[in-house]
Amino acid sequence: MKLEENGYAISDASEAIELDPAYEKAYYRRALCQLSILKPQLAAADFKKVLALNPKNQLASTQLETTRKLIRRIEFEKAIDVGEEESPVDRCLKIIADGGCDLDKSYAGPVLPRNASGEHTITASFVDDMLDWFKEGKALARRHVWEIVLGCFQLIVKEESLNEVSIEDGMTCDVIGDVHGQFYDVLHLLSLTGKPGNKHCLLFNGDFVDRGSWSIEVIITLFAYKWLYPKQVLLNRGNHEAKDMNKVYGFEGECKHKHGELTYKLFSHVFTALPLATLITSTQPPSPALPKAILSPAGVKRYFVVHGGLFSKDGVTLDDIRKIPRLGKEPGTEGLMCELLWTDPQELPGRGPSKRGVGIAFGPDVTKRWCEANGVTGVMRSHEVRQEGYAIEHDGLCTTVFSAPQYCDQGTNKGAFIRIDAAGSLEYFQFEAKPHPPMRPMAYAPSLPGMMM
């Protein structure tokens, strides 16, 4: 449970219950794990069983009531969503057009410039000023937040579910893993990667928000860079760019606190427009001196970059991923989108149950077959802490990169990013955590029983 391997913990608790159906602690722990993987109905059933075995268990009684409140809240919000026909994007655009989100006269922060047509646009100097403003602990005007989110949306909604980028001669692309709202570490990271430009692109591989308590500052920064550098900044969706995760792990509370409920709904909708994976293709032939690699049909290296990993069945093609409908859709608990965002590699061959309780685990043979079938040199994924910031697994065909050092202020892990050049060669960079203002992780998350950080 402390390792957040909730799938394994649920399996252990269930086996304990089979051995002793009156084992109160097993029901209790299973309930906590069900909450952690966002299955409150199952958690409530186990809390009820605890109380049936021990009616005087006050902690279980309190947690059952809290869980029931969470279920009612989820059902209420689903009913509201069904009743809203207008998308948050259209709603915000209408409010802007009606003059309902103009800058407050007291606002003294950075201001987006306007182009010749009078529309807001973005510049590098604005982004620099915005980052300085954030470092002072100040909030951007809501109007500018909306403009940045909408500016990013108009770009990513046109990209396919499998985005593609080619690395031309003289170019590099940095693959960045989870950053999880750790804004001050993101600033340090950007000082190491360098800013995006014609010869350098940045791919952020999901889980931009939640857990860290500066998720708003992180996501606005990434969306602003996407708007400023449409071709040089690439954004993949992670499993935390999802409503159910944001509700529990802090982003919903933080966003509503800083910019209001409609802004949160806007972010939630725009998250569904994010591509699910990116195919990075080199344009120069690999060095003959290097070990033989799986190459694309054109004879060059290419890398499949995805937040989670591979699939519960063989035969999934790049074209299948490209065709996944995503706008307005949440990952769910099964299907290709869920697996892209949730699965993990395992050391054993074949496939196994997920240690998380969502998705599956895939072995080195699964990775090799998929790479060979699709002409992919390797899979780059994130989704898991690695002590050194990255780990090369599955005989070099699967690499995990994680970019949130000293994760949640509890770990001792490093952060890392991977640089790819035009020949498909890889270089690995590690970095340590930077100090931040005194605020605990998940400061805006609701207080729920059993929720792990």
PDB file of C-alpha atoms in Angstrom, residues 157-294:
ATOM      1  CA  VAL A 157      -7.377  19.616 -31.075  1.00  0.00           C
ATOM      2  CA  LYS A 158      -6.011  19.513 -34.648  1.00  0.00           C
ATOM      3  CA  GLU A 159      -3.323  16.969 -33.776  1.00  0.00           C
ATOM      4  CA  GLU A 160      -3.995  13.246 -34.147  1.00  0.00           C
ATOM      5  CA  SER A 161      -4.235  10.875 -31.200  1.00  0.00           C
ATOM      6  CA  LEU A 162      -0.814   9.656 -32.305  1.00  0.00           C
ATOM      7  CA  ASN A 163       1.140  12.828 -32.844  1.00  0.00           C
ATOM      8  CA  GLU A 164       4.264  12.686 -35.019  1.00  0.00           C
ATOM      9  CA  VAL A 165       7.476  14.686 -35.176  1.00  0.00           C
ATOM     10  CA  SER A 166      10.576  14.266 -37.338  1.00  0.00           C
ATOM     11  CA  ILE A 167      13.978  15.301 -36.035  1.00  0.00           C
ATOM     12  CA  GLU A 168      15.786  17.009 -38.870  1.00  0.00           C
ATOM     13  CA  ASP A 169      19.564  17.265 -39.148  1.00  0.00           C
ATOM     14  CA  GLY A 170      20.885  19.556 -36.409  1.00  0.00           C
ATOM     15  CA  MET A 171      17.730  19.192 -34.292  1.00  0.00           C
ATOM     16  CA  THR A 172      17.226  17.566 -30.895  1.00  0.00           C
ATOM     17  CA  CYS A 173      14.116  16.570 -28.967  1.00  0.00           C
ATOM     18  CA  ASP A 174      13.977  16.207 -25.181  1.00  0.00           C
ATOM     19  CA  VAL A 175      11.515  13.700 -23.700  1.00  0.00           C
ATOM     20  CA  ILE A 176      10.340  14.769 -20.231  1.00  0.00           C
ATOM     21  CA  GLY A 177       8.438  12.539 -17.813  1.00  0.00           C
ATOM     22  CA  ASP A 178       5.970  13.275 -15.007  1.00  0.00           C
ATOM     23  CA  VAL A 179       6.383  16.713 -13.408  1.00  0.00           C
ATOM     24  CA  HIS A 180       3.281  16.568 -11.161  1.00  0.00           C
ATOM     25  CA  GLY A 181       2.825  20.210 -10.235  1.00  0.00           C
ATOM     26  CA  GLN A 182       6.428  20.654  -9.011  1.00  0.00           C
ATOM     27  CA  PHE A 183       6.763  24.128 -10.529  1.00  0.00           C
ATOM     28  CA  TYR A 184      10.143  25.058  -9.081  1.00  0.00           C
ATOM     29  CA  ASP A 185      11.622  21.812 -10.375  1.00  0.00           C
ATOM     30  CA  VAL A 186      10.083  22.507 -13.787  1.00  0.00           C
ATOM     31  CA  LEU A 187      11.838  25.883 -13.849  1.00  0.00           C
ATOM     32  CA  HIS A 188      15.140  24.151 -13.109  1.00  0.00           C
ATOM     33  CA  LEU A 189      14.377  21.516 -15.728  1.00  0.00           C
ATOM     34  CA  LEU A 190      13.761  24.181 -18.391  1.00  0.00           C
ATOM     35  CA  SER A 191      17.082  25.795 -17.517  1.00  0.00           C
ATOM     36  CA  LEU A 192      18.746  22.447 -18.307  1.00  0.00           C
ATOM     37  CA  THR A 193      16.858  21.578 -21.479  1.00  0.00           C
ATOM     38  CA  GLY A 194      16.981  25.110 -22.844  1.00  0.00           C
ATOM     39  CA  LYS A 195      13.977  26.797 -24.350  1.00  0.00           C
ATOM     40  CA  PRO A 196      12.251  25.288 -27.378  1.00  0.00           C
ATOM     41  CA  GLY A 197      13.113  26.681 -30.790  1.00  0.00           C
ATOM     42  CA  ASN A 198      13.649  25.793 -34.438  1.00  0.00           C
ATOM     43  CA  LYS A 199      16.438  23.355 -33.575  1.00  0.00           C
ATOM     44  CA  HIS A 200      15.102  22.038 -30.284  1.00  0.00           C
ATOM     45  CA  CYS A 201      11.741  20.606 -29.265  1.00  0.00           C
ATOM     46  CA  LEU A 202      10.370  19.509 -25.911  1.00  0.00           C
ATOM     47  CA  LEU A 203       7.960  16.608 -25.409  1.00  0.00           C
ATOM     48  CA  PHE A 204       6.197  16.535 -22.041  1.00  0.00           C
ATOM     49  CA  ASN A 205       4.936  12.995 -21.518  1.00  0.00           C
ATOM     50  CA  GLY A 206       1.885  13.522 -19.302  1.00  0.00           C
ATOM     51  CA  ASP A 207       1.074  13.911 -15.611  1.00  0.00           C
ATOM     52  CA  PHE A 208       1.636  17.651 -15.605  1.00  0.00           C
ATOM     53  CA  VAL A 209      -0.740  18.158 -12.663  1.00  0.00           C
ATOM     54  CA  ASP A 210      -1.855  16.667  -9.327  1.00  0.00           C
ATOM     55  CA  ARG A 211       0.094  15.855  -6.172  1.00  0.00           C
ATOM     56  CA  GLY A 212       2.391  18.897  -6.367  1.00  0.00           C
ATOM     57  CA  SER A 213       0.717  22.092  -5.131  1.00  0.00           C
ATOM     58  CA  TRP A 214       1.731  24.353  -8.033  1.00  0.00           C
ATOM     59  CA  SER A 215      -0.117  22.406 -10.717  1.00  0.00           C
ATOM     60  CA  ILE A 216      -1.809  25.543 -12.039  1.00  0.00           C
ATOM     61  CA  GLU A 217       1.528  27.278 -12.555  1.00  0.00           C
ATOM     62  CA  VAL A 218       2.940  24.176 -14.274  1.00  0.00           C
ATOM     63  CA  ILE A 219       0.050  23.595 -16.663  1.00  0.00           C
ATOM     64  CA  ILE A 220      -0.249  27.268 -17.599  1.00  0.00           C
ATOM     65  CA  THR A 221       3.494  27.308 -18.314  1.00  0.00           C
ATOM     66  CA  LEU A 222       3.306  24.242 -20.561  1.00  0.00           C
ATOM     67  CA  PHE A 223       0.189  25.467 -22.377  1.00  0.00           C
ATOM     68  CA  ALA A 224       1.786  28.891 -22.865  1.00  0.00           C
ATOM     69  CA  TYR A 225       4.888  27.326 -24.400  1.00  0.00           C
ATOM     70  CA  LYS A 226       2.680  25.190 -26.656  1.00  0.00           C
ATOM     71  CA  TRP A 227       0.852  28.289 -27.872  1.00  0.00           C
ATOM     72  CA  LEU A 228       4.155  30.108 -28.405  1.00  0.00           C
ATOM     73  CA  TYR A 229       5.958  27.174 -30.092  1.00  0.00           C
ATOM     74  CA  PRO A 230       3.240  25.044 -31.746  1.00  0.00           C
ATOM     75  CA  LYS A 231       5.629  22.681 -33.544  1.00  0.00           C
ATOM     76  CA  GLN A 232       8.437  22.615 -31.000  1.00  0.00           C
ATOM     77  CA  VAL A 233       6.402  21.829 -27.846  1.00  0.00           C
ATOM     78  CA  LEU A 234       4.574  18.498 -27.750  1.00  0.00           C
ATOM     79  CA  LEU A 235       2.169  17.413 -25.012  1.00  0.00           C
ATOM     80  CA  ASN A 236       1.027  13.833 -24.357  1.00  0.00           C
ATOM     81  CA  ARG A 237      -1.868  13.080 -22.046  1.00  0.00           C
ATOM     82  CA  GLY A 238      -1.131  11.246 -18.798  1.00  0.00           C
ATOM     83  CA  ASN A 239      -3.454   9.307 -16.528  1.00  0.00           C
ATOM     84  CA  HIS A 240      -3.626  12.381 -14.242  1.00  0.00           C
ATOM     85  CA  GLU A 241      -5.037  14.581 -17.002  1.00  0.00           C
ATOM     86  CA  ALA A 242      -8.418  13.128 -16.085  1.00  0.00           C
ATOM     87  CA  LYS A 243     -11.385  14.269 -13.993  1.00  0.00           C
ATOM     88  CA  ASP A 244     -11.449  11.401 -11.524  1.00  0.00           C
ATOM     89  CA  MET A 245      -7.754  11.777 -10.700  1.00  0.00           C
ATOM     90  CA  ASN A 246      -7.956  15.579 -10.478  1.00  0.00           C
ATOM     91  CA  LYS A 247     -10.848  15.300  -8.045  1.00  0.00           C
ATOM     92  CA  VAL A 248      -8.795  13.280  -5.573  1.00  0.00           C
ATOM     93  CA  TYR A 249      -5.154  14.294  -6.084  1.00  0.00           C
ATOM     94  CA  GLY A 250      -5.403  18.065  -5.879  1.00  0.00           C
ATOM     95  CA  PHE A 251      -5.721  19.749  -9.264  1.00  0.00           C
ATOM     96  CA  GLU A 252      -9.483  20.289  -9.111  1.00  0.00           C
ATOM     97  CA  GLY A 253      -9.267  21.911  -5.687  1.00  0.00           C
ATOM     98  CA  GLU A 254      -6.256  24.015  -6.637  1.00  0.00           C
ATOM     99  CA  CYS A 255      -7.755  25.228  -9.907  1.00  0.00           C
ATOM    100  CA  LYS A 256     -11.095  26.152  -8.330  1.00  0.00           C
ATOM    101  CA  HIS A 257      -9.296  27.929  -5.485  1.00  0.00           C
ATOM    102  CA  LYS A 258      -7.095  29.997  -7.778  1.00  0.00           C
ATOM    103  CA  HIS A 259      -9.310  30.597 -10.824  1.00  0.00           C
ATOM    104  CA  GLY A 260     -12.846  29.315 -10.260  1.00  0.00           C
ATOM    105  CA  GLU A 261     -15.020  26.382 -11.274  1.00  0.00           C
ATOM    106  CA  LEU A 262     -15.482  27.301 -14.935  1.00  0.00           C
ATOM    107  CA  THR A 263     -11.711  27.480 -15.377  1.00  0.00           C
ATOM    108  CA  TYR A 264     -11.445  23.961 -13.977  1.00  0.00           C
ATOM    109  CA  LYS A 265     -14.100  22.745 -16.416  1.00  0.00           C
ATOM    110  CA  LEU A 266     -12.185  24.417 -19.236  1.00  0.00           C
ATOM    111  CA  PHE A 267      -8.970  22.617 -18.294  1.00  0.00           C
ATOM    112  CA  SER A 268     -10.818  19.303 -17.944  1.00  0.00           C
ATOM    113  CA  HIS A 269     -12.215  19.578 -21.445  1.00  0.00           C
ATOM    114  CA  VAL A 270      -8.931  20.667 -22.987  1.00  0.00           C
ATOM    115  CA  PHE A 271      -7.155  17.724 -21.325  1.00  0.00           C
ATOM    116  CA  THR A 272      -9.324  15.417 -23.444  1.00  0.00           C
ATOM    117  CA  ALA A 273      -7.885  17.028 -26.598  1.00  0.00           C
ATOM    118  CA  LEU A 274      -4.298  16.109 -25.702  1.00  0.00           C
ATOM    119  CA  PRO A 275      -2.687  13.499 -27.975  1.00  0.00           C
ATOM    120  CA  LEU A 276      -2.320  10.052 -26.424  1.00  0.00           C
ATOM    121  CA  ALA A 277       1.158   9.303 -27.763  1.00  0.00           C
ATOM    122  CA  THR A 278       3.879  10.721 -30.002  1.00  0.00           C
ATOM    123  CA  LEU A 279       6.037   9.003 -32.623  1.00  0.00           C
ATOM    124  CA  ILE A 280       9.475  10.604 -32.835  1.00  0.00           C
ATOM    125  CA  THR A 281      11.255   9.758 -36.084  1.00  0.00           C
ATOM    126  CA  SER A 282      14.908  10.451 -36.821  1.00  0.00           C
ATOM    127  CA  THR A 283      15.862  11.513 -40.346  1.00  0.00           C
ATOM    128  CA  GLN A 284      19.523  10.476 -40.455  1.00  0.00           C
ATOM    129  CA  PRO A 285      20.663   6.835 -40.705  1.00  0.00           C
ATOM    130  CA  PRO A 286      21.980   5.350 -37.463  1.00  0.00           C
ATOM    131  CA  SER A 287      25.695   4.886 -37.001  1.00  0.00           C
ATOM    132  CA  PRO A 288      26.829   1.475 -38.281  1.00  0.00           C
ATOM    133  CA  ALA A 289      29.171   1.286 -35.272  1.00  0.00           C
ATOM    134  CA  LEU A 290      26.230   1.067 -32.875  1.00  0.00           C
ATOM    135  CA  PRO A 291      24.442  -2.197 -32.002  1.00  0.00           C
ATOM    136  CA  LYS A 292      21.804  -3.233 -34.503  1.00  0.00           C
ATOM    137  CA  ALA A 293      18.393  -1.734 -33.723  1.00  0.00           C
ATOM    138  CA  ILE A 294      14.825  -2.197 -34.895  1.00  0.00           C
TER     139      ILE A 294
END
